Amino acid sequence: SQQGEEDPQALSIQEGENATMNCSYKTSINNLQWYRQNSGRGLVHLILIRSNEREKHSGRLRVTLDTSKKSSSLLITASRAADTASYFCATDGGSSYKLIFGSGTRLLVRP
Amino acid sequence: EAGVTQSPTHLIKTRGQQATLRCSPISGHTSVYWYQQALGLGLQFLLWYDEGEERNRGNFPPRFSGRQFPNYSSELNVNALELEDSALYLCASPGLSFSEQYFGPGTRLTVT
């Protein structure tokens, strides 16, 4: 079963607006990652945040991690139509070999 | 440096048949991870191969199996296909820190 839950399940915004997605998980982790998936294709790695980090930035992406609440958020600023995709969080569940994925958020950016 | 490659892109099989999916990891990387993304079930860990050995498997029946070759490429075999095996099968290679995983484009398996 999936460890993580993401909300919202779907998000529709206008180009230029910010998009925020949230992820919750259940077990202890070493790190949490965010991935993007376009139209049911392969996953693109976006950003990794370690359990001892609280915030991380990469370009228009900002990720926060609250290990006390077992939650993370992904903020995409100044969204573009090309950001339309599904976004997944994934944790290592404390292991070194597998990723445990959230249920994903479908983001639609309207031009 | 080439990324993770997978073949075929699409595969259509009938119930009861066998499917073979292939993956080549990032050049020089010894580990391969397989995941299944089925509709309504999300992404689930299937198998992990490293240095030619199966290191761990997810909660899947034994008819899901595979192997890893000396060049570190990998095959995933699904025997006695069932309709619910229809899914996108993704293969991944770890990054340099072994924390990130980098995914191939996937093989979409349709069982009719």
Short mmCIF file of C-alpha atoms in Angstrom, two decimals:
data_model
loop_
_atom_site.label_atom_id
_atom_site.label_comp_id
_atom_site.label_asym_id
_atom_site.label_seq_id
_atom_site.Cartn_x
_atom_site.Cartn_y
_atom_site.Cartn_z
CA SER A 1 0.00 0.00 0.00
CA GLN A 2 1.08 3.55 -0.55
CA GLN A 3 2.72 5.20 2.40
CA GLY A 4 2.10 8.74 1.38
CA GLU A 5 -0.93 10.79 0.70
CA GLU A 6 -0.84 13.92 -1.35
CA ASP A 7 -3.26 16.74 -1.53
CA PRO A 8 -4.85 18.08 -3.43
CA GLN A 9 -5.42 15.17 -5.79
CA ALA A 10 -5.90 17.68 -8.58
CA LEU A 11 -5.07 21.35 -8.95
CA SER A 12 -5.96 23.75 -11.73
CA ILE A 13 -4.31 27.19 -11.86
CA GLN A 14 -3.67 29.99 -14.29
CA GLU A 15 -0.24 30.45 -15.85
CA GLY A 16 1.86 32.73 -13.67
CA GLU A 17 0.22 31.65 -10.42
CA ASN A 18 1.95 29.58 -7.75
CA ALA A 19 1.08 25.94 -7.16
CA THR A 20 1.43 24.24 -3.79
CA MET A 21 1.22 20.51 -3.27
CA ASN A 22 1.38 18.70 0.05
CA CYS A 23 2.58 15.25 0.96
CA SER A 24 2.23 13.27 4.17
CA TYR A 25 4.04 10.06 5.06
CA LYS A 26 3.91 7.55 7.86
CA THR A 27 7.35 6.21 8.80
CA SER A 28 10.74 7.69 9.62
CA ILE A 29 12.77 8.74 6.62
CA ASN A 30 16.31 9.57 5.56
CA ASN A 31 15.13 11.77 2.74
CA LEU A 32 12.10 12.77 0.69
CA GLN A 33 12.05 13.39 -3.04
CA TRP A 34 9.68 14.96 -5.51
CA TYR A 35 9.14 13.69 -9.03
CA ARG A 36 7.20 14.89 -12.05
CA GLN A 37 5.44 12.62 -14.54
CA ASN A 38 4.15 13.85 -17.88
CA SER A 39 1.25 11.98 -19.49
CA GLY A 40 1.96 8.58 -17.98
CA ARG A 41 5.59 8.51 -19.02
CA GLY A 42 8.72 8.12 -16.95
CA LEU A 43 9.37 10.04 -13.77
CA VAL A 44 11.65 13.07 -13.74
CA HIS A 45 13.56 13.69 -10.53
CA LEU A 46 12.98 17.24 -9.30
CA ILE A 47 14.51 17.66 -5.90
CA LEU A 48 15.65 15.74 -2.82
CA ILE A 49 15.49 17.02 0.74
CA ARG A 50 17.20 15.23 3.57
CA SER A 51 15.59 14.60 6.94
CA ASN A 52 17.85 17.15 8.64
CA GLU A 53 16.88 19.89 6.19
CA ARG A 54 13.82 22.06 6.53
CA GLU A 55 13.75 23.88 3.21
CA LYS A 56 15.39 23.58 -0.17
CA HIS A 57 15.22 25.56 -3.38
CA SER A 58 15.89 24.67 -6.99
CA GLY A 59 15.00 27.25 -9.60
CA ARG A 60 11.24 27.85 -9.34
CA LEU A 61 10.83 24.98 -6.91
CA ARG A 62 10.73 25.28 -3.15
CA VAL A 63 10.40 22.23 -0.93
CA THR A 64 9.78 22.20 2.79
CA LEU A 65 9.98 19.27 5.16
CA ASP A 66 8.49 18.96 8.64
CA THR A 67 9.59 15.65 10.10
CA SER A 68 7.62 16.24 13.30
CA LYS A 69 4.42 16.34 11.25
CA LYS A 70 5.70 13.85 8.69
CA SER A 71 4.80 16.19 5.90
CA SER A 72 6.36 18.03 2.98
CA SER A 73 5.22 20.64 0.51
CA LEU A 74 6.29 21.50 -3.01
CA LEU A 75 5.80 25.05 -4.23
CA ILE A 76 6.14 25.87 -7.91
CA THR A 77 6.34 29.60 -8.44
CA ALA A 78 5.33 31.50 -11.57
CA SER A 79 3.85 28.38 -13.13
CA ARG A 80 3.96 27.70 -16.86
CA ALA A 81 1.78 25.59 -19.11
CA ALA A 82 4.74 23.21 -19.42
CA ASP A 83 4.47 22.49 -15.67
CA THR A 84 1.25 20.59 -16.37
CA ALA A 85 1.97 17.09 -15.08
CA SER A 86 1.47 14.77 -12.13
CA TYR A 87 3.72 15.35 -9.14
CA PHE A 88 4.70 12.64 -6.70
CA CYS A 89 6.52 12.68 -3.41
CA ALA A 90 8.60 9.65 -2.52
CA THR A 91 10.30 8.63 0.68
CA ASP A 92 12.87 5.97 1.41
CA GLY A 93 10.90 4.73 4.41
CA GLY A 94 14.19 4.51 6.27
CA SER A 95 15.49 1.87 3.87
CA SER A 96 18.28 2.18 1.34
CA TYR A 97 16.77 0.43 -1.60
CA LYS A 98 13.23 1.36 -2.44
CA LEU A 99 11.09 4.44 -2.81
CA ILE A 100 7.59 4.65 -1.39
CA PHE A 101 5.43 6.96 -3.44
CA GLY A 102 2.54 9.17 -2.58
CA SER A 103 -0.67 9.07 -4.56
CA GLY A 104 0.27 12.13 -6.61
CA THR A 105 -1.19 15.51 -7.46
CA ARG A 106 -2.37 16.25 -11.01
CA LEU A 107 -1.49 19.83 -11.86
CA LEU A 108 -3.09 21.65 -14.77
CA VAL A 109 -1.68 25.05 -15.67
CA ARG A 110 -4.04 26.92 -17.96
CA PRO A 111 -2.40 29.27 -20.48
CA GLU B 1 26.16 9.75 -20.27
CA ALA B 2 23.08 7.85 -21.42
CA GLY B 3 20.15 7.68 -19.05
CA VAL B 4 18.02 4.69 -18.16
CA THR B 5 16.57 3.00 -21.23
CA GLN B 6 13.67 0.59 -21.45
CA SER B 7 12.19 -1.56 -24.18
CA PRO B 8 9.72 -2.06 -25.61
CA THR B 9 7.71 1.13 -25.22
CA HIS B 10 4.45 -0.74 -25.51
CA LEU B 11 3.60 -4.41 -25.14
CA ILE B 12 0.27 -6.06 -25.73
CA LYS B 13 -0.29 -9.59 -24.48
CA THR B 14 -3.23 -11.84 -23.83
CA ARG B 15 -4.15 -13.33 -20.49
CA GLY B 16 -2.03 -16.34 -19.60
CA GLN B 17 0.93 -15.34 -21.77
CA GLN B 18 4.36 -14.24 -20.58
CA ALA B 19 5.80 -10.76 -20.91
CA THR B 20 9.47 -9.79 -20.92
CA LEU B 21 10.50 -6.21 -20.28
CA ARG B 22 14.05 -4.89 -20.55
CA CYS B 23 16.00 -2.15 -18.85
CA SER B 24 19.51 -0.75 -19.11
CA PRO B 25 20.66 1.35 -16.17
CA ILE B 26 22.80 4.44 -16.34
CA SER B 27 26.19 3.43 -17.67
CA GLY B 28 28.43 2.11 -14.91
CA HIS B 29 25.63 1.76 -12.35
CA THR B 30 25.16 -1.70 -10.94
CA SER B 31 21.69 -1.39 -9.39
CA VAL B 32 18.33 -1.61 -11.12
CA TYR B 33 14.97 -1.04 -9.49
CA TRP B 34 11.63 -2.06 -11.01
CA TYR B 35 8.32 -0.39 -10.17
CA GLN B 36 4.76 -0.98 -11.28
CA GLN B 37 2.33 1.88 -11.82
CA ALA B 38 -1.12 0.41 -12.16
CA LEU B 39 -4.26 2.48 -12.46
CA GLY B 40 -5.70 3.10 -9.03
CA LEU B 41 -2.76 1.52 -7.19
CA GLY B 42 -0.08 4.09 -7.72
CA LEU B 43 3.63 3.42 -7.95
CA GLN B 44 4.76 0.29 -6.15
CA PHE B 45 8.23 -1.16 -5.67
CA LEU B 46 8.63 -4.49 -7.45
CA LEU B 47 12.24 -5.68 -7.46
CA TRP B 48 15.80 -4.55 -6.78
CA TYR B 49 18.81 -6.07 -8.52
CA ASP B 50 22.41 -5.26 -7.73
CA GLU B 51 25.59 -6.89 -8.96
CA GLY B 52 23.59 -9.61 -10.67
CA GLU B 53 21.61 -10.64 -7.60
CA GLU B 54 18.02 -10.05 -6.54
CA ARG B 55 18.38 -8.02 -3.35
CA ASN B 56 14.78 -7.36 -2.45
CA ARG B 57 11.28 -7.64 -3.78
CA GLY B 58 8.01 -5.94 -3.07
CA ASN B 59 4.68 -7.51 -2.29
CA PHE B 60 4.18 -9.23 -5.64
CA PRO B 61 3.54 -12.90 -6.46
CA PRO B 62 6.37 -15.16 -7.67
CA ARG B 63 5.15 -14.96 -11.26
CA PHE B 64 6.89 -11.58 -11.26
CA SER B 65 10.56 -12.38 -11.63
CA GLY B 66 13.62 -11.13 -13.37
CA ARG B 67 17.32 -11.22 -13.70
CA GLN B 68 20.30 -8.98 -14.10
CA PHE B 69 23.00 -9.63 -16.65
CA PRO B 70 26.78 -9.15 -16.31
CA ASN B 71 26.48 -5.79 -18.10
CA TYR B 72 23.93 -4.78 -15.40
CA SER B 73 21.01 -4.61 -17.77
CA SER B 74 17.91 -6.31 -16.44
CA GLU B 75 14.85 -8.23 -17.55
CA LEU B 76 11.51 -8.32 -15.82
CA ASN B 77 9.40 -11.37 -16.60
CA VAL B 78 5.74 -11.63 -15.81
CA ASN B 79 4.31 -15.12 -16.22
CA ALA B 80 0.68 -16.22 -16.49
CA LEU B 81 -0.43 -12.68 -17.22
CA GLU B 82 -3.61 -11.45 -15.62
CA LEU B 83 -5.72 -8.49 -16.68
CA GLU B 84 -4.66 -6.56 -13.57
CA ASP B 85 -1.02 -6.76 -14.65
CA SER B 86 -1.83 -4.03 -17.16
CA ALA B 87 0.32 -1.14 -16.01
CA LEU B 88 3.28 1.07 -16.72
CA TYR B 89 6.47 -0.67 -15.63
CA LEU B 90 9.29 1.66 -14.69
CA CYS B 91 12.94 0.90 -14.22
CA ALA B 92 15.31 3.12 -12.24
CA SER B 93 19.00 3.60 -11.54
CA PRO B 94 20.34 5.19 -8.37
CA GLY B 95 22.18 8.48 -8.45
CA LEU B 96 25.73 8.95 -7.24
CA SER B 97 24.58 9.39 -3.66
CA PHE B 98 22.31 6.32 -3.92
CA SER B 99 19.49 8.43 -2.53
CA GLU B 100 17.95 9.63 -5.79
CA GLN B 101 16.60 7.24 -8.37
CA TYR B 102 16.49 8.12 -12.04
CA PHE B 103 13.78 6.56 -14.10
CA GLY B 104 13.49 5.31 -17.63
CA PRO B 105 10.54 6.14 -19.90
CA GLY B 106 8.69 2.96 -18.96
CA THR B 107 7.04 0.06 -20.73
CA ARG B 108 3.28 0.12 -20.96
CA LEU B 109 1.98 -3.44 -20.72
CA THR B 110 -1.59 -4.10 -21.78
CA VAL B 111 -3.12 -7.48 -21.04
CA THR B 112 -6.28 -8.33 -22.96
#
